[in-house]
Coordinates of N, CA, C and O in Angstrom, one line a residue:
M1343 N 5.2 1.4 35.7 CA 6.5 1.9 35.4 C 6.9 2.9 36.5 O 6.2 3.8 36.9
K1344 N 8.2 2.8 37.0 CA 8.7 3.6 38.0 C 9.9 4.3 37.4 O 10.8 3.7 36.9
E1345 N 10.0 5.6 37.6 CA 11.1 6.5 37.1 C 11.5 7.5 38.1 O 10.7 7.9 39.0
I1346 N 12.7 7.9 37.9 CA 13.2 9.1 38.7 C 13.5 10.2 37.8 O 14.2 10.0 36.8
E1347 N 13.0 11.4 38.0 CA 13.3 12.5 37.2 C 13.9 13.6 38.0 O 13.6 13.8 39.2
R1348 N 14.9 14.3 37.4 CA 15.6 15.4 38.0 C 15.4 16.6 37.1 O 15.9 16.6 36.0
E1349 N 14.8 17.6 37.7 CA 14.5 18.7 36.8 C 14.5 20.1 37.5 O 14.6 20.1 38.8
I1350 N 14.5 21.1 36.7 CA 14.4 22.5 37.2 C 13.4 23.2 36.3 O 13.1 22.7 35.2
K1351 N 12.8 24.3 36.7 CA 12.0 25.1 35.9 C 12.7 26.4 35.7 O 13.3 26.9 36.7
V1352 N 12.6 27.0 34.6 CA 13.2 28.3 34.3 C 12.0 29.3 34.0 O 11.3 29.2 33.0
L1353 N 11.9 30.3 34.9 CA 10.8 31.3 34.8 C 11.3 32.5 34.2 O 12.5 32.6 33.9
N1354 N 10.4 33.5 34.0 CA 10.8 34.8 33.4 C 11.5 34.6 32.1 O 12.6 35.2 31.8
I1355 N 11.0 33.8 31.2 CA 11.6 33.5 30.0 C 10.7 33.8 28.8 O 9.5 33.6 28.8
D1356 N 11.4 34.3 27.7 CA 10.7 34.5 26.4 C 10.8 33.2 25.7 O 11.9 32.9 25.2
L1357 N 9.8 32.4 25.6 CA 9.9 31.0 25.0 C 10.3 31.1 23.5 O 11.0 30.2 23.1
S1358 N 9.8 32.1 22.8 CA 10.2 32.2 21.4 C 11.7 32.4 21.2 O 12.3 31.7 20.4
E1359 N 12.2 33.3 22.0 CA 13.7 33.6 21.9 C 14.5 32.3 22.4 O 15.5 32.0 21.8
F1360 N 14.0 31.7 23.5 CA 14.7 30.6 24.0 C 14.7 29.4 23.0 O 15.7 28.7 22.8
E1361 N 13.5 29.2 22.3 CA 13.4 28.2 21.3 C 14.4 28.4 20.2 O 15.1 27.5 19.7
K1362 N 14.5 29.7 19.7 CA 15.5 30.0 18.7 C 16.9 29.7 19.1 O 17.7 29.2 18.3
R1363 N 17.2 30.0 20.4 CA 18.6 29.6 20.9 C 18.8 28.1 20.9 O 19.9 27.7 20.5
L1364 N 17.8 27.4 21.3 CA 17.9 25.9 21.3 C 18.2 25.4 19.8 O 19.1 24.6 19.6
I1365 N 17.4 25.9 18.9 CA 17.6 25.5 17.5 C 19.0 25.9 17.0 O 19.6 25.0 16.3
K1366 N 19.4 27.1 17.3 CA 20.8 27.5 16.9 C 21.9 26.6 17.5 O 22.9 26.4 16.8
L1367 N 21.7 26.1 18.7 CA 22.6 25.2 19.3 C 22.5 23.8 18.8 O 23.3 23.0 19.2
G1368 N 21.6 23.5 18.0 CA 21.4 22.2 17.4 C 20.6 21.2 18.2 O 20.7 20.0 18.1
A1369 N 19.7 21.7 19.1 CA 18.8 20.9 19.8 C 17.9 20.1 18.9 O 17.5 20.7 17.9
K1370 N 17.6 18.9 19.2 CA 16.7 18.0 18.4 C 15.3 18.2 18.8 O 14.9 18.1 20.0
Y1371 N 14.4 18.6 17.9 CA 13.0 18.8 18.1 C 12.3 17.4 18.3 O 12.4 16.6 17.5
L1372 N 11.6 17.3 19.4 CA 11.0 16.0 19.7 C 9.5 16.0 19.4 O 8.9 14.9 19.3
G1373 N 8.9 17.2 19.3 CA 7.5 17.3 19.0 C 6.7 18.2 19.9 O 7.2 18.8 20.8
Q1374 N 5.4 18.3 19.6 CA 4.5 19.1 20.3 C 3.3 18.3 20.8 O 2.9 17.4 20.1
E1375 N 2.8 18.6 22.0 CA 1.7 17.9 22.5 C 0.8 18.8 23.3 O 1.3 19.9 23.7
Y1376 N -0.4 18.4 23.4 CA -1.4 19.1 24.3 C -1.8 18.1 25.4 O -2.0 17.0 25.2
Q1377 N -1.8 18.7 26.6 CA -2.0 17.8 27.8 C -3.2 18.4 28.6 O -3.4 19.6 28.7
E1378 N -4.0 17.5 29.1 CA -4.9 17.8 30.2 C -4.3 17.1 31.4 O -4.0 15.9 31.4
N1379 N -4.1 17.9 32.5 CA -3.6 17.4 33.7 C -4.6 17.5 34.8 O -5.0 18.7 35.1
I1380 N -4.9 16.4 35.5 CA -5.9 16.5 36.6 C -5.2 16.1 37.8 O -4.7 14.9 37.9
V1381 N -5.1 17.0 38.8 CA -4.5 16.7 40.1 C -5.6 16.2 41.0 O -6.6 16.9 41.2
I1382 N -5.3 15.1 41.7 CA -6.3 14.5 42.6 C -5.8 14.5 44.0 O -4.6 14.4 44.3
E1383 N -6.8 14.7 44.9 CA -6.4 14.8 46.4 C -7.6 14.3 47.1 O -8.7 14.2 46.6
N1384 N -7.4 13.9 48.4 CA -8.5 13.6 49.3 C -8.8 14.8 50.2 O -8.2 15.8 50.1
E1385 N -9.8 14.7 51.0 CA -10.3 15.8 51.8 C -9.3 16.4 52.7 O -9.3 17.6 53.0
T1386 N -8.3 15.6 53.2 CA -7.3 16.1 54.1 C -6.0 16.5 53.5 O -5.1 16.9 54.2
D1387 N -5.9 16.4 52.2 CA -4.7 16.7 51.4 C -3.5 15.8 52.0 O -2.4 16.2 52.0
S1388 N -3.9 14.6 52.5 CA -2.9 13.8 53.1 C -1.8 13.3 52.2 O -0.7 13.0 52.6
I1389 N -2.1 13.1 50.9 CA -1.1 12.7 49.9 C 0.0 13.7 49.9 O 1.2 13.4 50.0
E1390 N -0.3 15.0 49.8 CA 0.7 16.1 49.7 C 1.3 16.2 51.1 O 2.6 16.2 51.2
K1391 N 0.6 16.2 52.2 CA 1.1 16.5 53.5 C 2.0 15.3 54.0 O 3.0 15.5 54.6
N1392 N 1.5 14.1 53.8 CA 2.2 12.9 54.4 C 3.2 12.3 53.5 O 4.2 11.8 54.0
L1393 N 3.0 12.4 52.2 CA 3.9 11.7 51.3 C 4.8 12.7 50.5 O 5.7 12.3 49.8
N1394 N 4.5 14.0 50.6 CA 5.1 15.0 49.8 C 4.9 14.6 48.3 O 5.9 14.5 47.6
A1395 N 3.7 14.3 48.0 CA 3.4 13.7 46.7 C 2.1 14.2 46.1 O 1.4 14.9 46.9
Y1396 N 1.8 13.8 44.9 CA 0.5 14.1 44.4 C 0.1 13.0 43.3 O 1.0 12.3 42.8
L1397 N -1.2 12.9 43.2 CA -1.8 12.0 42.1 C -2.2 12.8 40.9 O -2.7 13.9 41.1
R1398 N -1.9 12.3 39.7 CA -2.2 13.0 38.5 C -2.7 12.1 37.5 O -2.2 11.0 37.3
I1399 N -3.7 12.5 36.8 CA -4.2 11.9 35.6 C -3.8 12.8 34.4 O -4.2 14.0 34.4
R1400 N -3.1 12.3 33.5 CA -2.6 13.1 32.3 C -3.1 12.5 31.0 O -2.8 11.3 30.8
T1401 N -3.8 13.3 30.2 CA -4.1 12.8 28.9 C -3.3 13.7 27.9 O -3.3 14.9 28.0
T1402 N -2.6 13.0 27.0 CA -1.7 13.6 26.0 C -2.2 13.4 24.6 O -2.5 12.2 24.2
E1403 N -2.2 14.4 23.8 CA -2.5 14.3 22.4 C -1.2 14.8 21.7 O -0.8 16.0 21.9
K1404 N -0.6 14.0 20.9 CA 0.6 14.4 20.2 C 0.2 15.0 18.8 O -0.6 14.4 18.1
K1405 N 0.7 16.2 18.6 CA 0.3 17.0 17.4 C 0.8 16.2 16.2 O 2.0 15.7 16.2
N1406 N 0.0 16.1 15.2 CA 0.3 15.5 13.9 C 0.6 14.0 13.9 O 1.0 13.4 12.9
L1407 N 0.3 13.4 15.1 CA 0.5 11.9 15.1 C -0.8 11.2 15.3 O -0.9 10.0 15.3
D1408 N -1.9 11.9 15.5 CA -3.2 11.4 15.8 C -3.1 10.3 16.9 O -3.6 9.2 16.8
S1409 N -2.4 10.7 18.0 CA -2.1 9.8 19.1 C -2.7 10.4 20.4 O -2.4 11.6 20.6
R1410 N -3.4 9.6 21.1 CA -4.0 10.1 22.4 C -3.8 9.0 23.4 O -4.1 7.8 23.2
S1411 N -3.3 9.4 24.6 CA -3.1 8.4 25.7 C -3.3 9.0 27.0 O -3.2 10.3 27.2
S1412 N -3.7 8.2 28.0 CA -3.9 8.7 29.4 C -3.1 7.8 30.3 O -2.9 6.6 30.1
E1413 N -2.6 8.5 31.4 CA -1.8 7.7 32.4 C -2.2 8.3 33.8 O -2.6 9.4 33.9
F1414 N -2.0 7.4 34.8 CA -2.2 7.8 36.2 C -0.9 7.7 36.9 O -0.2 6.7 36.8
T1415 N -0.5 8.7 37.6 CA 0.8 8.8 38.2 C 0.7 9.2 39.7 O 0.0 10.1 40.1
L1416 N 1.5 8.5 40.5 CA 1.8 9.0 41.9 C 3.2 9.6 41.8 O 4.2 8.9 41.4
K1417 N 3.3 10.9 42.1 CA 4.6 11.6 41.9 C 5.0 12.0 43.3 O 4.5 12.9 43.9
K1418 N 6.1 11.4 43.8 CA 6.7 11.7 45.1 C 7.8 12.7 44.9 O 8.8 12.4 44.2
I1419 N 7.8 13.9 45.6 CA 8.7 14.9 45.4 C 9.8 14.9 46.4 O 9.6 14.9 47.6
I1420 N 11.0 15.1 45.9 CA 12.2 15.2 46.8 C 13.0 16.4 46.3 O 13.3 16.5 45.1
K1421 N 13.3 17.4 47.1 CA 14.0 18.6 46.7 C 15.4 18.6 47.4 O 15.5 18.3 48.5
D1422 N 16.3 19.0 46.6 CA 17.7 19.3 47.1 C 18.1 20.6 46.6 O 17.3 21.3 46.0
K1423 N 19.3 21.0 46.8 CA 19.7 22.3 46.3 C 19.8 22.4 44.8 O 19.8 23.5 44.2
E1424 N 20.0 21.3 44.1 CA 20.2 21.3 42.7 C 19.0 21.0 41.8 O 18.9 21.5 40.8
F1425 N 18.1 20.1 42.3 CA 17.0 19.6 41.5 C 15.8 19.5 42.3 O 15.8 19.3 43.5
K1426 N 14.6 19.4 41.5 CA 13.4 18.9 42.1 C 13.4 17.5 41.5 O 13.4 17.2 40.3
T1427 N 13.6 16.5 42.4 CA 13.6 15.1 42.0 C 12.3 14.5 42.3 O 11.7 14.8 43.4
A1428 N 11.8 13.7 41.5 CA 10.5 13.0 41.7 C 10.6 11.5 41.3 O 11.2 11.2 40.3
E1429 N 10.1 10.7 42.3 CA 9.9 9.3 41.9 C 8.5 9.2 41.4 O 7.5 9.6 42.1
E1430 N 8.4 8.7 40.2 CA 7.1 8.6 39.5 C 6.7 7.1 39.3 O 7.5 6.4 38.8
I1431 N 5.6 6.8 39.8 CA 5.0 5.5 39.5 C 3.8 5.7 38.6 O 2.8 6.4 39.0
T1432 N 3.9 5.2 37.4 CA 2.9 5.5 36.4 C 2.3 4.3 35.7 O 3.1 3.3 35.5
T1433 N 1.1 4.3 35.4 CA 0.4 3.3 34.7 C -0.5 3.9 33.6 O -1.1 4.9 33.8
S1434 N -0.6 3.2 32.5 CA -1.5 3.6 31.4 C -3.0 3.3 31.9 O -3.2 2.3 32.6
I1435 N -3.9 4.2 31.5 CA -5.3 3.9 31.8 C -6.1 4.0 30.4 O -5.7 4.8 29.5
S1436 N -7.2 3.3 30.4 CA -7.9 3.3 29.1 C -9.2 4.2 29.3 O -9.7 4.6 28.2
D1437 N -9.6 4.4 30.5 CA -10.9 5.2 30.7 C -10.7 6.2 31.9 O -10.9 5.7 33.0
K1438 N -10.3 7.4 31.6 CA -10.0 8.3 32.7 C -11.3 8.7 33.5 O -11.3 8.9 34.7
D1439 N -12.5 8.7 32.8 CA -13.7 9.0 33.5 C -14.1 7.9 34.5 O -14.5 8.2 35.6
K1440 N -13.8 6.7 34.1 CA -14.1 5.5 35.1 C -13.1 5.6 36.3 O -13.5 5.4 37.4
L1441 N -11.9 5.9 36.0 CA -10.9 6.1 37.1 C -11.3 7.2 38.0 O -11.3 7.0 39.2
L1442 N -11.7 8.3 37.5 CA -12.2 9.4 38.3 C -13.4 9.0 39.2 O -13.5 9.4 40.3
E1443 N -14.3 8.2 38.6 CA -15.5 7.7 39.3 C -15.0 6.8 40.5 O -15.5 6.9 41.6
I1444 N -14.1 5.9 40.2 CA -13.5 5.0 41.3 C -12.9 5.9 42.4 O -13.2 5.7 43.6
L1445 N -12.1 6.8 42.0 CA -11.4 7.7 43.0 C -12.4 8.5 43.8 O -12.2 8.6 45.0
E1446 N -13.4 9.0 43.2 CA -14.5 9.7 43.9 C -15.1 8.8 44.9 O -15.4 9.3 46.1
N1447 N -15.4 7.6 44.6 CA -16.0 6.7 45.5 C -15.1 6.3 46.7 O -15.6 5.9 47.7
L1448 N -13.8 6.5 46.5 CA -12.8 6.2 47.5 C -12.5 7.5 48.4 O -11.7 7.4 49.2
G1449 N -13.2 8.6 48.1 CA -13.0 9.8 48.9 C -12.1 10.8 48.3 O -11.6 11.7 48.9
F1450 N -11.7 10.6 47.0 CA -10.8 11.6 46.3 C -11.6 12.5 45.5 O -12.7 12.3 45.1
H1451 N -11.0 13.7 45.2 CA -11.7 14.7 44.3 C -10.6 15.4 43.5 O -9.4 15.3 43.7
I1452 N -11.1 16.1 42.5 CA -10.2 16.9 41.6 C -9.8 18.1 42.3 O -10.7 18.9 42.7
K1453 N -8.5 18.3 42.5 CA -8.0 19.5 43.2 C -8.0 20.6 42.1 O -8.4 21.7 42.4
Y1454 N -7.5 20.3 40.9 CA -7.6 21.2 39.8 C -7.3 20.5 38.5 O -6.7 19.4 38.5
R1455 N -7.8 21.1 37.4 CA -7.6 20.5 36.1 C -6.9 21.6 35.3 O -7.4 22.8 35.2
G1456 N -5.8 21.3 34.6 CA -5.1 22.3 33.8 C -4.8 21.8 32.4 O -4.7 20.5 32.2
Y1457 N -4.7 22.7 31.5 CA -4.4 22.3 30.1 C -3.1 23.0 29.7 O -2.9 24.2 29.9
K1458 N -2.2 22.2 29.0 CA -0.9 22.7 28.7 C -0.5 22.4 27.3 O -0.8 21.3 26.8
N1459 N 0.1 23.3 26.6 CA 0.7 23.2 25.3 C 2.2 23.0 25.5 O 2.8 23.9 26.2
R1460 N 2.8 21.9 25.0 CA 4.2 21.7 25.3 C 5.0 21.3 24.0 O 4.5 20.5 23.2
K1461 N 6.1 22.0 23.8 CA 7.0 21.7 22.8 C 8.3 21.1 23.5 O 8.7 21.7 24.5
S1462 N 8.8 20.1 22.9 CA 10.0 19.4 23.5 C 11.2 19.3 22.6 O 11.0 19.1 21.4
Y1463 N 12.3 19.5 23.3 CA 13.6 19.4 22.6 C 14.6 18.5 23.4 O 14.4 18.4 24.6
L1464 N 15.6 17.9 22.7 CA 16.7 17.2 23.4 C 17.9 18.0 23.1 O 18.3 18.2 21.9
Y1465 N 18.6 18.4 24.1 CA 19.9 19.1 24.0 C 20.9 18.4 24.8 O 20.8 18.4 26.1
K1466 N 21.9 17.8 24.2 CA 22.9 17.0 24.9 C 22.1 15.9 25.6 O 21.3 15.2 25.1
S1467 N 22.3 15.8 27.0 CA 21.6 14.8 27.7 C 20.3 15.3 28.4 O 19.7 14.6 29.2
A1468 N 19.9 16.6 28.1 CA 18.8 17.2 28.8 C 17.5 17.2 27.8 O 17.6 17.6 26.7
R1469 N 16.4 16.9 28.4 CA 15.1 17.1 27.8 C 14.6 18.5 28.2 O 14.6 18.8 29.4
I1470 N 14.2 19.3 27.2 CA 13.8 20.7 27.5 C 12.4 20.8 27.0 O 12.1 20.6 25.8
D1471 N 11.4 21.1 27.9 CA 10.0 21.3 27.5 C 9.7 22.7 27.7 O 10.0 23.4 28.7
L1472 N 9.1 23.3 26.7 CA 8.6 24.7 26.7 C 7.1 24.6 26.9 O 6.3 24.1 26.1
D1473 N 6.7 25.0 28.1 CA 5.3 24.9 28.6 C 4.5 26.2 28.7 O 5.0 27.1 29.2
I1474 N 3.3 26.1 28.1 CA 2.4 27.2 28.2 C 1.1 26.6 28.7 O 0.4 25.8 28.0
W1475 N 0.7 26.9 30.0 CA -0.6 26.5 30.6 C -1.7 27.4 30.2 O -1.5 28.6 29.8
D1476 N -2.9 26.9 30.4 CA -4.1 27.8 30.2 C -4.0 28.9 31.3 O -3.3 28.6 32.4
K1477 N -4.5 30.0 31.1 CA -4.4 31.2 32.0 C -4.9 30.9 33.4 O -4.4 31.4 34.4
D1478 N -5.9 30.1 33.6 CA -6.5 29.8 34.9 C -5.6 28.9 35.7 O -5.6 28.9 36.9
T1479 N -4.8 28.0 35.0 CA -3.9 27.1 35.7 C -2.6 27.8 36.2 O -2.2 27.9 37.3
Y1480 N -1.9 28.4 35.2 CA -0.7 29.2 35.5 C -0.4 30.1 34.3 O -0.2 29.6 33.1
P1481 N -0.4 31.4 34.5 CA -0.5 32.4 33.4 C 0.9 32.7 32.7 O 0.9 33.4 31.7
Y1482 N 2.0 32.1 33.2 CA 3.3 32.5 32.7 C 4.0 31.3 32.1 O 4.0 30.2 32.7
P1483 N 4.6 31.4 30.9 CA 5.3 30.3 30.3 C 6.6 30.1 31.0 O 7.1 30.9 31.7
Y1484 N 7.1 28.8 30.9 CA 8.4 28.5 31.5 C 9.0 27.3 30.7 O 8.3 26.7 29.9
A1485 N 10.3 27.1 30.9 CA 10.9 26.0 30.4 C 11.2 25.0 31.5 O 11.5 25.4 32.7
E1486 N 11.0 23.7 31.3 CA 11.3 22.7 32.3 C 12.4 21.9 31.7 O 12.4 21.4 30.5
I1487 N 13.5 21.7 32.4 CA 14.7 21.0 31.9 C 14.9 19.8 32.8 O 15.1 20.0 34.0
E1488 N 14.9 18.7 32.2 CA 15.1 17.4 32.9 C 16.5 16.9 32.5 O 16.8 16.7 31.4
F1489 N 17.3 16.6 33.6 CA 18.6 16.2 33.4 C 18.8 14.7 33.7 O 18.3 14.2 34.7
T1490 N 19.5 14.0 32.8 CA 19.8 12.6 33.1 C 21.2 12.5 33.6 O 21.6 11.6 34.3
N1491 N 22.0 13.6 33.3 CA 23.4 13.6 33.7 C 23.6 14.9 34.4 O 23.8 16.0 33.8
S1492 N 23.7 14.9 35.7 CA 23.8 16.1 36.5 C 25.2 16.8 36.3 O 25.3 18.0 36.6
K1493 N 26.2 16.0 35.8 CA 27.5 16.6 35.6 C 27.4 17.7 34.5 O 28.2 18.6 34.4
E1494 N 26.5 17.5 33.5 CA 26.4 18.4 32.4 C 25.5 19.6 32.7 O 25.4 20.6 31.9
K1495 N 24.9 19.6 33.9 CA 23.9 20.7 34.2 C 24.5 22.1 34.0 O 23.9 22.9 33.3
E1496 N 25.6 22.4 34.7 CA 26.1 23.7 34.7 C 26.5 24.2 33.3 O 26.3 25.3 32.9
N1497 N 27.1 23.2 32.5 CA 27.5 23.6 31.1 C 26.3 23.9 30.3 O 26.3 24.8 29.5
I1498 N 25.2 23.1 30.4 CA 24.0 23.3 29.6 C 23.4 24.6 30.0 O 23.0 25.4 29.1
L1499 N 23.3 24.9 31.3 CA 22.7 26.2 31.7 C 23.5 27.4 31.2 O 22.9 28.4 30.7
K1500 N 24.8 27.2 31.2 CA 25.6 28.3 30.7 C 25.5 28.5 29.1 O 25.3 29.6 28.6
E1501 N 25.4 27.4 28.4 CA 25.3 27.4 27.0 C 23.9 28.0 26.6 O 23.8 28.7 25.5
L1502 N 22.9 27.7 27.4 CA 21.6 28.2 27.1 C 21.4 29.7 27.7 O 20.3 30.2 27.6
A1503 N 22.4 30.2 28.3 CA 22.3 31.6 28.9 C 21.2 31.8 29.9 O 20.4 32.7 29.8
I1504 N 21.1 30.8 30.8 CA 20.0 30.8 31.8 C 20.5 31.5 33.0 O 21.5 31.2 33.6
N1505 N 19.7 32.5 33.4 CA 20.1 33.3 34.7 C 19.7 32.4 35.9 O 18.6 32.0 36.0
P1506 N 20.7 32.1 36.7 CA 20.4 31.3 37.9 C 19.2 31.8 38.8 O 18.6 31.0 39.5
K1507 N 19.0 33.1 38.8 CA 17.9 33.7 39.6 C 16.6 33.3 39.1 O 15.6 33.4 39.8
D1508 N 16.5 32.8 37.8 CA 15.2 32.4 37.2 C 14.9 30.9 37.4 O 13.9 30.4 36.9
I1509 N 15.8 30.2 38.1 CA 15.6 28.7 38.3 C 14.8 28.5 39.6 O 15.2 29.1 40.6
V1510 N 13.8 27.6 39.5 CA 13.0 27.2 40.6 C 12.9 25.7 40.6 O 13.0 25.1 39.6
L1511 N 12.7 25.2 41.8 CA 12.5 23.7 42.0 C 11.0 23.4 42.3 O 10.7 22.3 42.8
D1512 N 10.1 24.3 42.0 CA 8.7 24.2 42.4 C 7.9 23.2 41.5 O 8.2 23.2 40.3
T1513 N 6.9 22.6 42.1 CA 5.9 21.9 41.3 C 5.0 22.9 40.7 O 4.9 24.1 41.2
I1514 N 4.1 22.5 39.8 CA 3.1 23.4 39.3 C 2.1 23.8 40.4 O 1.7 25.0 40.5
T1515 N 1.8 22.9 41.3 CA 1.0 23.3 42.4 C 1.6 24.3 43.3 O 0.9 25.3 43.7
E1516 N 2.9 24.3 43.5 CA 3.6 25.3 44.3 C 3.6 26.6 43.6 O 3.4 27.7 44.2
L1517 N 3.9 26.6 42.3 CA 3.8 27.8 41.5 C 2.5 28.5 41.6 O 2.4 29.7 41.7
R1518 N 1.4 27.7 41.5 CA 0.1 28.2 41.6 C -0.2 28.9 42.9 O -0.8 29.9 43.0
R1519 N 0.3 28.3 44.0 CA 0.1 28.9 45.3 C 0.8 30.2 45.5 O 0.3 31.1 46.2
K1520 N 1.9 30.4 44.7 CA 2.7 31.7 44.8 C 2.1 32.8 44.1 O 2.5 33.9 44.2
L1521 N 1.0 32.5 43.2 CA 0.4 33.6 42.4 C -0.3 34.6 43.3 O -0.9 34.3 44.3

């Protein structure tokens, strides 16, 4: 599966207050999930350096649905002034440990492993994820907003009372480097 995502992250945010604002505005609750995210790289970091991309294995458990799935993604990052855009090529995997073993034999290793609690909402054409990582991965909560319609971006940000100074286009890896 190949997708294009256009998103921003909103830092310095009180997720509880922000969630109340979303609910008041009529955002549709999509659910809660727990994720394990494993970022993979080779010894020279050539995926990041040469492709401006990263490899990720993500395992997701959907709360109250007794659902667990894993996927492997190559995420190519493109930044402009408005969004962090990513071309994602993703496939489902049935055995993440076997995939890790294959990758290790090909010269890849785990760059880092992080755990995230995510609540998701749909507001107009935007998907809004409220993310809390484990403290070792990234200690500050943030909102990630994915836009399918860039024309609505300014209106949505205004309605959600988001300060433009709190918007970043960084990946989680880049946020980790800035700590």
